């Protein structure tokens, strides 16, 4: 790869084109620890992955669960686990819970300012550390889940409506931040969440459970 990268720079310069400023060389994928081979028959088609899980799920799998520089192992079993844990029970469940509370208890959409990516998050993309960028987002998802468990807005709203609405507004703002952070990696999911916030309505199930998709 290094030799071909060097030859490519020579070809660019011979054509009067500026050479590359940076070259990103990713690792290989293996399936259940084995090299992908047509003769072995262990090829996983990305089209099949999209058909089963969706385009944004495919983006999520490879951005969060494979290393950008080292070799990474994948399998259909891994995909099932990653889909259910990170998407169905993660961002899908969080968006549904928050927007159901907002739709039920808030008088209208929460007005939110435009969002600017944190420097830390932007630099992770600048350095091709996509897995760490996704972990940054999923930490926000975990924190929002913990905030719901700690504050229990679904209970507070019954005894103290004003405080309950304040908690739900805060959760909606957190969901808005998460949806903005997702936009470079999972644009369809991000757009659906943003649309739900703007309409103050619970979105359709973002990531149905696999048994529901069959």
C-alpha positions as a Python dict, from the first residue, in 0.01 Angstrom:
ca = {
    (1, 'X'): (0, 0, 0),
    (2, 'X'): (282, 242, 83),
    (3, 'X'): (449, 174, -250),
    (4, 'X'): (127, 228, -444),
    (5, 'X'): (54, 544, -244),
    (6, 'X'): (398, 677, -333),
    (7, 'X'): (348, 589, -701),
    (8, 'X'): (13, 768, -697),
    (9, 'X'): (181, 1087, -574),
    (10, 'X'): (432, 1064, -861),
    (11, 'X'): (147, 1021, -1109),
    (12, 'X'): (-34, 1322, -966),
    (13, 'X'): (276, 1540, -986),
    (14, 'X'): (353, 1426, -1341),
    (15, 'X'): (2, 1537, -1436),
    (16, 'X'): (57, 1876, -1272),
    (17, 'X'): (-184, 1796, -988),
    (18, 'X'): (-99, 1867, -626),
    (19, 'X'): (-11, 1550, -430),
    (20, 'X'): (-230, 1417, -152),
    (21, 'X'): (-197, 1593, 181),
    (22, 'X'): (-305, 1286, 374),
    (23, 'X'): (-365, 919, 297),
    (24, 'X'): (-602, 711, 507),
    (25, 'X'): (-526, 338, 498),
    (26, 'X'): (-790, 129, 674),
    (27, 'X'): (-755, -225, 804),
    (28, 'X'): (-902, -543, 659),
    (29, 'X'): (-1227, -709, 758),
    (30, 'X'): (-1243, -1074, 858),
    (31, 'X'): (-1554, -1289, 909),
    (32, 'X'): (-1550, -1500, 1224),
    (33, 'X'): (-1174, -1464, 1230),
    (34, 'X'): (-1122, -1585, 872),
    (35, 'X'): (-1005, -1392, 567),
    (36, 'X'): (-1295, -1303, 339),
    (37, 'X'): (-1285, -1532, 36),
    (38, 'X'): (-1527, -1612, -245),
    (39, 'X'): (-1395, -1968, -260),
    (40, 'X'): (-1462, -2018, 111),
    (41, 'X'): (-1805, -1859, 70),
    (42, 'X'): (-1787, -1632, 374),
    (43, 'X'): (-1849, -1306, 188),
    (44, 'X'): (-2102, -1073, 351),
    (45, 'X'): (-2268, -852, 94),
    (46, 'X'): (-2326, -493, 207),
    (47, 'X'): (-2649, -501, 7),
    (48, 'X'): (-2774, -789, 223),
    (49, 'X'): (-2675, -598, 537),
    (50, 'X'): (-2870, -293, 419),
    (51, 'X'): (-3170, -510, 327),
    (52, 'X'): (-3180, -665, 675),
    (53, 'X'): (-3084, -370, 898),
    (54, 'X'): (-3098, -49, 689),
    (55, 'X'): (-2839, 191, 552),
    (56, 'X'): (-2781, 386, 872),
    (57, 'X'): (-2736, 60, 1063),
    (58, 'X'): (-2462, -43, 819),
    (59, 'X'): (-2292, 293, 872),
    (60, 'X'): (-2320, 243, 1249),
    (61, 'X'): (-2172, -108, 1240),
    (62, 'X'): (-1860, -6, 1056),
    (63, 'X'): (-1806, 332, 1216),
    (64, 'X'): (-1853, 226, 1578),
    (65, 'X'): (-1762, -142, 1585),
    (66, 'X'): (-1466, -169, 1350),
    (67, 'X'): (-1126, -8, 1399),
    (68, 'X'): (-1035, 256, 1141),
    (69, 'X'): (-672, 141, 1110),
    (70, 'X'): (-649, -218, 1240),
    (71, 'X'): (-814, -534, 1111),
    (72, 'X'): (-1164, -600, 1247),
    (73, 'X'): (-1385, -907, 1271),
    (74, 'X'): (-1752, -906, 1167),
    (75, 'X'): (-2029, -1164, 1138),
    (76, 'X'): (-2406, -1182, 1110),
    (77, 'X'): (-2415, -1266, 1481),
    (78, 'X'): (-2217, -952, 1561),
    (79, 'X'): (-2449, -744, 1344),
    (80, 'X'): (-2756, -879, 1528),
    (81, 'X'): (-2600, -798, 1866),
    (82, 'X'): (-2483, -450, 1764),
    (83, 'X'): (-2821, -370, 1609),
    (84, 'X'): (-3027, -473, 1910),
    (85, 'X'): (-2796, -322, 2174),
    (86, 'X'): (-2687, 4, 2016),
    (87, 'X'): (-2977, 91, 1787),
    (88, 'X'): (-3296, -75, 1911),
    (89, 'X'): (-3225, -44, 2285),
    (90, 'X'): (-2998, 258, 2242),
    (91, 'X'): (-3088, 557, 2026),
    (92, 'X'): (-3418, 408, 1906),
    (93, 'X'): (-3555, 352, 2256),
    (94, 'X'): (-3425, 686, 2385),
    (95, 'X'): (-3584, 888, 2103),
    (96, 'X'): (-3913, 706, 2149),
    (97, 'X'): (-3923, 760, 2527),
    (98, 'X'): (-3832, 1128, 2516),
    (99, 'X'): (-4060, 1226, 2231),
    (100, 'X'): (-4353, 1032, 2377),
    (101, 'X'): (-4312, 1241, 2696),
    (102, 'X'): (-4278, 1561, 2493),
    (103, 'X'): (-4580, 1487, 2274),
    (104, 'X'): (-4794, 1405, 2577),
    (105, 'X'): (-4691, 1677, 2819),
    (106, 'X'): (-4541, 1976, 2634),
    (107, 'X'): (-4766, 2242, 2478),
    (108, 'X'): (-4559, 2259, 2160),
    (109, 'X'): (-4218, 2196, 2004),
    (110, 'X'): (-3911, 2291, 2207),
    (111, 'X'): (-3732, 2584, 2041),
    (112, 'X'): (-3362, 2504, 2020),
    (113, 'X'): (-3065, 2704, 1887),
    (114, 'X'): (-2840, 2587, 1604),
    (115, 'X'): (-2581, 2335, 1718),
    (116, 'X'): (-2203, 2354, 1683),
    (117, 'X'): (-1996, 2038, 1703),
    (118, 'X'): (-1763, 2023, 2006),
    (119, 'X'): (-1397, 2056, 1917),
    (120, 'X'): (-1321, 1712, 2060),
    (121, 'X'): (-1581, 1549, 1838),
    (122, 'X'): (-1471, 1736, 1527),
    (123, 'X'): (-1107, 1642, 1583),
    (124, 'X'): (-1193, 1274, 1611),
    (125, 'X'): (-1331, 1290, 1257),
    (126, 'X'): (-1034, 1496, 1143),
    (127, 'X'): (-807, 1212, 1260),
    (128, 'X'): (-1031, 936, 1115),
    (129, 'X'): (-1107, 800, 1463),
    (130, 'X'): (-1463, 719, 1371),
    (131, 'X'): (-1508, 454, 1641),
    (132, 'X'): (-1416, 702, 1913),
    (133, 'X'): (-1647, 963, 1760),
    (134, 'X'): (-1934, 718, 1779),
    (135, 'X'): (-1846, 629, 2137),
    (136, 'X'): (-1865, 1004, 2210),
    (137, 'X'): (-2226, 1003, 2086),
    (138, 'X'): (-2324, 683, 2261),
    (139, 'X'): (-2190, 819, 2588),
    (140, 'X'): (-2440, 1105, 2545),
    (141, 'X'): (-2713, 847, 2487),
    (142, 'X'): (-2615, 661, 2803),
    (143, 'X'): (-2611, 986, 3002),
    (144, 'X'): (-2960, 1074, 2877),
    (145, 'X'): (-3088, 729, 2978),
    (146, 'X'): (-2934, 776, 3323),
    (147, 'X'): (-3092, 1122, 3349),
    (148, 'X'): (-3435, 969, 3286),
    (149, 'X'): (-3374, 698, 3545),
    (150, 'X'): (-3253, 952, 3803),
    (151, 'X'): (-3508, 1230, 3755),
    (152, 'X'): (-3810, 1014, 3659),
    (153, 'X'): (-3994, 1287, 3464),
    (154, 'X'): (-4282, 1044, 3396),
    (155, 'X'): (-4353, 1048, 3771),
    (156, 'X'): (-4268, 1413, 3842),
    (157, 'X'): (-4510, 1538, 3576),
    (158, 'X'): (-4799, 1393, 3780),
    (159, 'X'): (-4711, 1569, 4107),
    (160, 'X'): (-4530, 1882, 3983),
    (161, 'X'): (-4627, 1961, 3621),
    (162, 'X'): (-4399, 2264, 3589),
    (163, 'X'): (-4092, 2076, 3707),
    (164, 'X'): (-4191, 1777, 3496),
    (165, 'X'): (-4215, 1989, 3182),
    (166, 'X'): (-3875, 2141, 3260),
    (167, 'X'): (-3722, 1793, 3284),
    (168, 'X'): (-3882, 1686, 2956),
    (169, 'X'): (-3760, 2005, 2788),
    (170, 'X'): (-3408, 1928, 2909),
    (171, 'X'): (-3432, 1575, 2773),
    (172, 'X'): (-3556, 1705, 2438),
    (173, 'X'): (-3256, 1939, 2423),
    (174, 'X'): (-3025, 1644, 2493),
    (175, 'X'): (-3193, 1442, 2218),
    (176, 'X'): (-3148, 1736, 1982),
    (177, 'X'): (-2775, 1742, 2061),
    (178, 'X'): (-2748, 1368, 2000),
    (179, 'X'): (-2935, 1393, 1669),
    (180, 'X'): (-2701, 1671, 1555),
    (181, 'X'): (-2395, 1465, 1651),
    (182, 'X'): (-2535, 1172, 1454),
    (183, 'X'): (-2576, 1373, 1133),
    (184, 'X'): (-2231, 1296, 982),
    (185, 'X'): (-2255, 923, 1053),
    (186, 'X'): (-2627, 840, 1042),
    (187, 'X'): (-2795, 1117, 839),
    (188, 'X'): (-3132, 944, 792),
    (189, 'X'): (-3170, 874, 1163),
    (190, 'X'): (-3061, 1225, 1251),
    (191, 'X'): (-3315, 1377, 1013),
    (192, 'X'): (-3600, 1164, 1150),
    (193, 'X'): (-3523, 1266, 1508),
    (194, 'X'): (-3492, 1634, 1418),
    (195, 'X'): (-3825, 1617, 1233),
    (196, 'X'): (-3988, 1455, 1537),
    (197, 'X'): (-3856, 1728, 1766),
    (198, 'X'): (-3976, 2000, 1527),
    (199, 'X'): (-4324, 1842, 1516),
    (200, 'X'): (-4321, 1753, 1887),
    (201, 'X'): (-4430, 1400, 1802),
    (202, 'X'): (-4301, 1055, 1881),
    (203, 'X'): (-4127, 925, 1566),
    (204, 'X'): (-4208, 597, 1401),
    (205, 'X'): (-3996, 314, 1536),
    (206, 'X'): (-3646, 412, 1421),
    (207, 'X'): (-3502, 62, 1454),
    (208, 'X'): (-3760, -218, 1483),
    (209, 'X'): (-3655, -530, 1667),
    (210, 'X'): (-3531, -802, 1435),
    (211, 'X'): (-3828, -1029, 1509),
    (212, 'X'): (-4055, -743, 1395),
    (213, 'X'): (-3861, -703, 1069),
    (214, 'X'): (-3902, -1067, 967),
}
